[in-house]
mmCIF file of C-alpha atoms in Angstrom:
data_model
loop_
_atom_site.group_PDB
_atom_site.id
_atom_site.type_symbol
_atom_site.label_atom_id
_atom_site.label_comp_id
_atom_site.label_asym_id
_atom_site.label_seq_id
_atom_site.Cartn_x
_atom_site.Cartn_y
_atom_site.Cartn_z
ATOM 1 C CA MET A 1 -0.007 0.007 0.012
ATOM 2 C CA ILE A 2 1.085 3.547 -0.631
ATOM 3 C CA ASP A 3 1.989 5.662 2.385
ATOM 4 C CA PHE A 4 0.490 9.052 1.430
ATOM 5 C CA PHE A 5 2.238 10.894 4.286
ATOM 6 C CA LEU A 6 5.678 9.755 3.162
ATOM 7 C CA THR A 7 4.780 10.344 -0.483
ATOM 8 C CA LEU A 8 3.645 13.934 0.194
ATOM 9 C CA LYS A 9 6.798 14.445 2.227
ATOM 10 C CA ASP A 10 8.808 13.531 -0.844
ATOM 11 C CA PHE A 11 7.328 16.568 -2.631
ATOM 12 C CA ILE A 12 8.747 18.796 0.067
ATOM 13 C CA GLU A 13 12.206 17.219 0.073
ATOM 14 C CA TYR A 14 12.979 16.622 -3.577
ATOM 15 C CA GLU A 15 13.253 19.379 -6.163
ATOM 16 C CA PHE A 16 12.528 17.115 -9.140
ATOM 17 C CA LEU A 17 9.173 16.212 -7.612
ATOM 18 C CA GLN A 18 8.398 19.889 -7.035
ATOM 19 C CA LEU A 19 9.118 20.568 -10.690
ATOM 20 C CA ALA A 20 6.966 17.602 -11.673
ATOM 21 C CA LEU A 21 4.091 18.859 -9.511
ATOM 22 C CA VAL A 22 4.153 22.360 -10.969
ATOM 23 C CA GLY A 23 4.551 20.999 -14.516
ATOM 24 C CA THR A 24 1.696 18.587 -14.015
ATOM 25 C CA ILE A 25 -0.630 21.368 -12.838
ATOM 26 C CA LEU A 26 0.289 23.614 -15.765
ATOM 27 C CA VAL A 27 -0.256 20.787 -18.287
ATOM 28 C CA ALA A 28 -3.610 20.023 -16.627
ATOM 29 C CA ILE A 29 -4.703 23.648 -16.927
ATOM 30 C CA CYS A 30 -3.767 23.911 -20.619
ATOM 31 C CA SER A 31 -5.335 20.593 -21.578
ATOM 32 C CA GLY A 32 -8.391 21.284 -19.408
ATOM 33 C CA ILE A 33 -8.990 24.544 -21.267
ATOM 34 C CA LEU A 34 -8.739 22.960 -24.700
ATOM 35 C CA SER A 35 -10.441 19.657 -23.890
ATOM 36 C CA PRO A 36 -14.110 20.793 -24.170
ATOM 37 C CA PHE A 37 -13.373 22.188 -27.650
ATOM 38 C CA VAL A 38 -11.557 19.042 -28.740
ATOM 39 C CA VAL A 39 -14.465 16.844 -27.624
ATOM 40 C CA SER A 40 -17.319 19.014 -28.900
ATOM 41 C CA LYS A 41 -15.618 19.562 -32.250
ATOM 42 C CA ARG A 42 -14.842 15.833 -32.517
ATOM 43 C CA LEU A 43 -11.081 16.282 -32.874
ATOM 44 C CA ALA A 44 -10.105 13.259 -30.779
ATOM 45 C CA PHE A 45 -8.172 11.539 -33.563
ATOM 46 C CA ILE A 46 -6.453 14.801 -34.538
ATOM 47 C CA GLY A 47 -4.995 14.998 -31.039
ATOM 48 C CA SER A 48 -3.871 11.399 -31.333
ATOM 49 C CA ALA A 49 -2.178 12.050 -34.680
ATOM 50 C CA LEU A 50 -0.358 15.110 -33.313
ATOM 51 C CA SER A 51 0.745 13.402 -30.131
ATOM 52 C CA HIS A 52 2.225 10.464 -32.043
ATOM 53 C CA SER A 53 3.935 12.753 -34.532
ATOM 54 C CA THR A 54 5.887 14.463 -31.720
ATOM 55 C CA LEU A 55 7.988 11.292 -31.611
ATOM 56 C CA LEU A 56 9.391 12.213 -35.038
ATOM 57 C CA GLY A 57 10.329 15.631 -33.642
ATOM 58 C CA VAL A 58 12.003 14.026 -30.606
ATOM 59 C CA ALA A 59 13.912 11.664 -32.858
ATOM 60 C CA ILE A 60 15.194 14.434 -35.144
ATOM 61 C CA GLY A 61 16.096 16.460 -32.056
ATOM 62 C CA PHE A 62 18.302 13.633 -30.761
ATOM 63 C CA CYS A 63 19.978 13.457 -34.168
ATOM 64 C CA LEU A 64 20.999 17.115 -33.855
ATOM 65 C CA PHE A 65 21.528 17.756 -30.134
ATOM 66 C CA SER A 66 22.552 16.041 -26.925
ATOM 67 C CA THR A 67 20.250 15.414 -23.964
ATOM 68 C CA GLU A 68 21.768 18.401 -22.144
ATOM 69 C CA GLN A 69 20.535 20.840 -24.816
ATOM 70 C CA ILE A 70 17.004 20.788 -23.475
ATOM 71 C CA PHE A 71 15.742 23.962 -25.129
ATOM 72 C CA ASN A 72 17.118 23.012 -28.549
ATOM 73 C CA LEU A 73 15.502 19.569 -28.277
ATOM 74 C CA TYR A 74 12.193 21.204 -27.378
ATOM 75 C CA LEU A 75 12.352 23.705 -30.257
ATOM 76 C CA THR A 76 13.159 20.946 -32.778
ATOM 77 C CA THR A 77 10.274 18.790 -31.525
ATOM 78 C CA LEU A 78 7.958 21.792 -31.615
ATOM 79 C CA LEU A 79 9.025 22.812 -35.130
ATOM 80 C CA ILE A 80 8.477 19.310 -36.582
ATOM 81 C CA THR A 81 5.150 18.980 -34.798
ATOM 82 C CA LEU A 82 3.950 22.382 -36.010
ATOM 83 C CA ILE A 83 4.878 21.493 -39.601
ATOM 84 C CA ILE A 84 2.638 18.445 -39.294
ATOM 85 C CA VAL A 85 0.012 20.584 -37.587
ATOM 86 C CA ALA A 86 0.034 23.017 -40.517
ATOM 87 C CA ILE A 87 -0.449 20.189 -43.043
ATOM 88 C CA LEU A 88 -3.241 18.573 -41.080
ATOM 89 C CA ALA A 89 -4.959 21.912 -40.468
ATOM 90 C CA LYS A 90 -4.794 22.760 -44.164
ATOM 91 C CA TYR A 91 -6.299 19.510 -45.430
ATOM 92 C CA THR A 92 -8.890 19.036 -42.665
ATOM 93 C CA TYR A 93 -10.367 22.516 -42.987
ATOM 94 C CA ARG A 94 -13.735 22.017 -44.651
ATOM 95 C CA GLU A 95 -12.611 18.486 -45.574
ATOM 96 C CA THR A 96 -10.204 19.323 -48.444
ATOM 97 C CA LEU A 97 -9.174 15.683 -48.111
ATOM 98 C CA PRO A 98 -10.956 13.000 -46.001
ATOM 99 C CA ALA A 99 -10.027 13.901 -42.408
ATOM 100 C CA ASP A 100 -9.968 10.328 -41.141
ATOM 101 C CA SER A 101 -7.575 9.273 -43.916
ATOM 102 C CA MET A 102 -5.207 12.189 -43.254
ATOM 103 C CA ILE A 103 -5.202 11.463 -39.532
ATOM 104 C CA GLY A 104 -4.457 7.790 -40.070
ATOM 105 C CA ILE A 105 -1.631 8.574 -42.477
ATOM 106 C CA PHE A 106 0.091 11.013 -40.157
ATOM 107 C CA LEU A 107 -0.489 8.990 -36.980
ATOM 108 C CA THR A 108 1.215 5.862 -38.220
ATOM 109 C CA THR A 109 3.760 7.324 -40.645
ATOM 110 C CA SER A 110 5.174 9.989 -38.352
ATOM 111 C CA MET A 111 5.590 7.603 -35.464
ATOM 112 C CA GLY A 112 7.176 4.968 -37.709
ATOM 113 C CA LEU A 113 9.546 7.519 -39.217
ATOM 114 C CA GLY A 114 10.405 8.745 -35.723
ATOM 115 C CA ILE A 115 11.513 5.321 -34.585
ATOM 116 C CA LEU A 116 13.521 4.771 -37.792
ATOM 117 C CA VAL A 117 15.237 8.149 -37.600
ATOM 118 C CA TYR A 118 16.091 7.649 -33.938
ATOM 119 C CA THR A 119 17.417 4.106 -34.509
ATOM 120 C CA LEU A 120 19.588 5.084 -37.483
ATOM 121 C CA PHE A 121 20.846 8.578 -36.707
ATOM 122 C CA ALA A 122 20.461 9.559 -33.030
ATOM 123 C CA LYS A 123 23.734 10.905 -31.576
ATOM 124 C CA GLU A 124 23.086 9.294 -28.217
ATOM 125 C CA LYS A 125 20.563 6.682 -27.200
ATOM 126 C CA VAL A 126 18.049 7.412 -24.462
ATOM 127 C CA ASP A 127 15.141 5.474 -23.007
ATOM 128 C CA LEU A 128 12.385 6.148 -25.524
ATOM 129 C CA MET A 129 9.876 4.690 -23.063
ATOM 130 C CA SER A 130 10.319 7.910 -21.077
ATOM 131 C CA TYR A 131 9.022 9.908 -24.020
ATOM 132 C CA LEU A 132 6.315 7.414 -24.861
ATOM 133 C CA PHE A 133 4.829 7.233 -21.360
ATOM 134 C CA GLY A 134 6.310 10.186 -19.433
ATOM 135 C CA ASN A 135 9.056 10.396 -16.843
ATOM 136 C CA ILE A 136 9.304 12.590 -13.734
ATOM 137 C CA LEU A 137 13.100 12.716 -14.019
ATOM 138 C CA LEU A 138 13.038 14.369 -17.464
ATOM 139 C CA ILE A 139 11.293 17.517 -16.227
ATOM 140 C CA SER A 140 13.593 20.542 -15.821
ATOM 141 C CA SER A 141 13.191 24.165 -14.809
ATOM 142 C CA ILE A 142 13.285 25.111 -18.494
ATOM 143 C CA ASP A 143 10.259 22.872 -19.088
ATOM 144 C CA ILE A 144 8.403 24.685 -16.238
ATOM 145 C CA ILE A 145 9.158 28.111 -17.738
ATOM 146 C CA ILE A 146 7.939 26.938 -21.149
ATOM 147 C CA LEU A 147 4.749 25.454 -19.625
ATOM 148 C CA PHE A 148 4.064 28.615 -17.629
ATOM 149 C CA ILE A 149 4.347 30.822 -20.717
ATOM 150 C CA LEU A 150 2.197 28.359 -22.638
ATOM 151 C CA THR A 151 -0.495 28.380 -19.945
ATOM 152 C CA LEU A 152 -0.678 32.176 -20.054
ATOM 153 C CA PHE A 153 -0.710 32.159 -23.841
ATOM 154 C CA THR A 154 -3.417 29.472 -24.083
ATOM 155 C CA GLY A 155 -5.573 31.246 -21.482
ATOM 156 C CA PHE A 156 -5.236 34.579 -23.280
ATOM 157 C CA ILE A 157 -6.088 33.169 -26.724
ATOM 158 C CA ILE A 158 -9.135 31.269 -25.488
ATOM 159 C CA PHE A 159 -10.604 33.654 -22.909
ATOM 160 C CA ASN A 160 -9.843 36.930 -24.689
ATOM 161 C CA TYR A 161 -11.802 35.684 -27.748
ATOM 162 C CA PHE A 162 -14.182 33.401 -25.891
ATOM 163 C CA SER A 163 -17.400 34.520 -27.650
ATOM 164 C CA THR A 164 -15.777 33.929 -31.015
ATOM 165 C CA TRP A 165 -14.637 30.442 -30.019
ATOM 166 C CA VAL A 166 -18.133 29.658 -28.780
ATOM 167 C CA HIS A 167 -19.704 30.840 -32.020
ATOM 168 C CA ILE A 168 -17.312 28.778 -34.147
ATOM 169 C CA ASN A 169 -17.614 25.770 -31.869
ATOM 170 C CA PHE A 170 -21.388 25.491 -32.055
ATOM 171 C CA ASP A 171 -22.092 26.857 -35.535
ATOM 172 C CA GLU A 172 -19.026 27.229 -37.723
ATOM 173 C CA GLU A 173 -20.980 27.931 -40.885
ATOM 174 C CA SER A 174 -22.944 30.740 -39.224
ATOM 175 C CA ALA A 175 -19.688 32.151 -37.833
ATOM 176 C CA ARG A 176 -18.129 32.168 -41.294
ATOM 177 C CA ILE A 177 -21.162 33.924 -42.824
ATOM 178 C CA SER A 178 -21.116 36.544 -40.060
ATOM 179 C CA GLY A 179 -17.583 37.530 -41.072
ATOM 180 C CA ILE A 180 -15.429 35.550 -38.677
ATOM 181 C CA ASN A 181 -12.280 34.174 -40.275
ATOM 182 C CA THR A 182 -13.026 30.559 -39.388
ATOM 183 C CA LYS A 183 -10.038 29.262 -41.358
ATOM 184 C CA PHE A 184 -7.676 31.350 -39.181
ATOM 185 C CA TYR A 185 -9.267 30.074 -35.965
ATOM 186 C CA HIS A 186 -9.178 26.527 -37.281
ATOM 187 C CA HIS A 187 -5.437 26.773 -37.836
ATOM 188 C CA LEU A 188 -4.959 28.616 -34.546
ATOM 189 C CA PHE A 189 -6.677 25.881 -32.559
ATOM 190 C CA TYR A 190 -4.567 23.197 -34.231
ATOM 191 C CA PHE A 191 -1.518 25.309 -33.380
ATOM 192 C CA LEU A 192 -2.548 25.466 -29.727
ATOM 193 C CA MET A 193 -3.050 21.702 -29.610
ATOM 194 C CA GLY A 194 0.349 21.213 -31.190
ATOM 195 C CA ILE A 195 2.253 23.278 -28.650
ATOM 196 C CA VAL A 196 0.296 21.890 -25.694
ATOM 197 C CA ILE A 197 0.970 18.332 -26.812
ATOM 198 C CA THR A 198 4.674 19.012 -27.503
ATOM 199 C CA SER A 199 5.127 20.697 -24.149
ATOM 200 C CA SER A 200 3.389 17.844 -22.300
ATOM 201 C CA ILE A 201 5.240 14.797 -23.564
ATOM 202 C CA LYS A 202 7.750 14.619 -20.686
ATOM 203 C CA ILE A 203 4.890 14.420 -18.255
ATOM 204 C CA ALA A 204 2.247 12.364 -20.080
ATOM 205 C CA GLY A 205 4.243 10.803 -22.935
ATOM 206 C CA THR A 206 3.470 10.873 -26.652
ATOM 207 C CA VAL A 207 1.168 7.871 -26.442
ATOM 208 C CA LEU A 208 -0.967 9.044 -23.522
ATOM 209 C CA VAL A 209 -1.003 12.843 -23.769
ATOM 210 C CA ASN A 210 -4.171 12.680 -25.846
ATOM 211 C CA THR A 211 -6.008 11.390 -22.758
ATOM 212 C CA PHE A 212 -5.571 14.827 -21.202
ATOM 213 C CA LEU A 213 -7.327 16.362 -24.199
ATOM 214 C CA LEU A 214 -10.247 13.918 -24.167
ATOM 215 C CA VAL A 215 -11.304 12.671 -20.739
ATOM 216 C CA PRO A 216 -11.836 16.037 -18.928
ATOM 217 C CA GLY A 217 -13.833 17.494 -21.850
ATOM 218 C CA THR A 218 -15.920 14.356 -22.228
ATOM 219 C CA LEU A 219 -16.855 14.426 -18.542
ATOM 220 C CA ALA A 220 -17.622 18.156 -18.741
ATOM 221 C CA LEU A 221 -19.834 17.572 -21.768
ATOM 222 C CA LYS A 222 -21.745 14.953 -19.819
ATOM 223 C CA LEU A 223 -22.255 17.244 -16.812
ATOM 224 C CA SER A 224 -23.056 20.563 -18.553
ATOM 225 C CA ASN A 225 -24.256 22.127 -21.800
ATOM 226 C CA ASP A 226 -22.758 25.540 -21.035
ATOM 227 C CA LEU A 227 -19.255 25.919 -22.519
ATOM 228 C CA LYS A 228 -17.991 28.161 -19.716
ATOM 229 C CA THR A 229 -19.180 25.687 -17.060
ATOM 230 C CA MET A 230 -17.758 22.821 -19.115
ATOM 231 C CA MET A 231 -14.362 24.470 -19.132
ATOM 232 C CA LYS A 232 -14.422 24.947 -15.326
ATOM 233 C CA ILE A 233 -15.315 21.299 -14.784
ATOM 234 C CA SER A 234 -12.683 20.199 -17.312
ATOM 235 C CA VAL A 235 -9.856 22.232 -15.744
ATOM 236 C CA LEU A 236 -10.727 21.177 -12.154
ATOM 237 C CA PHE A 237 -11.066 17.511 -13.088
ATOM 238 C CA SER A 238 -7.826 17.676 -15.081
ATOM 239 C CA ILE A 239 -5.864 19.222 -12.230
ATOM 240 C CA ALA A 240 -7.268 16.911 -9.555
ATOM 241 C CA THR A 241 -6.686 13.695 -11.502
ATOM 242 C CA ALA A 242 -3.260 14.741 -12.766
ATOM 243 C CA VAL A 243 -1.959 15.676 -9.313
ATOM 244 C CA PHE A 244 -3.376 12.538 -7.656
ATOM 245 C CA GLY A 245 -1.970 10.460 -10.507
ATOM 246 C CA LEU A 246 1.455 12.017 -9.911
ATOM 247 C CA ILE A 247 1.247 11.157 -6.215
ATOM 248 C CA LEU A 248 0.297 7.543 -7.079
ATOM 249 C CA ALA A 249 3.070 7.270 -9.659
ATOM 250 C CA ASN A 250 5.674 8.461 -7.167
ATOM 251 C CA GLY A 251 4.373 6.367 -4.283
ATOM 252 C CA LEU A 252 4.100 3.143 -6.274
ATOM 253 C CA ASP A 253 7.042 3.769 -8.586
ATOM 254 C CA LEU A 254 4.899 3.626 -11.717
ATOM 255 C CA PRO A 255 5.205 5.356 -15.138
ATOM 256 C CA LEU A 256 3.872 8.904 -14.722
ATOM 257 C CA GLY A 257 1.762 9.254 -17.877
ATOM 258 C CA ALA A 258 0.264 5.784 -17.655
ATOM 259 C CA THR A 259 -0.724 6.278 -14.010
ATOM 260 C CA MET A 260 -2.341 9.671 -14.605
ATOM 261 C CA ALA A 261 -4.203 8.458 -17.712
ATOM 262 C CA SER A 262 -5.476 5.342 -15.938
ATOM 263 C CA PHE A 263 -6.615 7.278 -12.853
ATOM 264 C CA GLN A 264 -8.384 9.802 -15.043
ATOM 265 C CA PHE A 265 -10.224 7.008 -16.827
ATOM 266 C CA PHE A 266 -11.325 5.171 -13.692
ATOM 267 C CA LEU A 267 -12.540 8.360 -11.979
ATOM 268 C CA PHE A 268 -14.283 9.332 -15.188
ATOM 269 C CA ILE A 269 -16.186 5.986 -15.215
ATOM 270 C CA ILE A 270 -17.172 6.405 -11.574
ATOM 271 C CA LEU A 271 -18.462 9.968 -12.039
ATOM 272 C CA ILE A 272 -20.375 8.986 -15.193
ATOM 273 C CA LYS A 273 -22.027 6.084 -13.302
ATOM 274 C CA ILE A 274 -22.987 8.445 -10.467
ATOM 275 C CA LYS A 275 -24.397 10.966 -12.928
ATOM 276 C CA SER A 276 -26.385 8.281 -14.717
#
């Protein structure tokens, strides 16, 4: 059994756990803000495609830089991910090409290429499992700064133009006719998803980060029809489950991303059953 007192004491004594706690909360806030939009706009598989494609960015980063060059690795991963984001956004806007086909192509191909590039050309080998499923030890103060800036940026973009997002979210065609540049906002939202996913992989991992964009918003959609209320529920649920998942992962010595994703799912099922 996990000793919660000793586990909580660890967060006071060890700096890497403090960084992990702050980073987890920031990731939870960002993903909690975006999650209701992802769910209501049915972008679940887009998030999955983007999260898997970050592995290609990670692989190329390790071909160019060492593990000590954290910021350069992050920028490389972000750049590659945003290139893929731009392509997906272009061809999924108003279904230029079948969205499900594009998502499937990028999900499998980018991850496969990532593994090949890493295997053949990486300057130094690291434990890829840490990037697939998250690792507390990978989180640095630079990551916290990036996540803090990202949280402020995401909050500003969403809340400063909230009425526009609501209009687009519930009736995109009407928003376009009324003069809103829906194509710009379509690309902007994909961009936000891309940077949130890229910035979250050390905590949740490339395989499981999409859980953060789906479960909170799905629960919020079940509990409320008002987007503002949905967002509050999503953020609170995301923070609570992420922090408790971190405590469990530390106390039981489990993979961070897998523990948080699993705990989110089980609590989600319980709350849905209670609501029903």
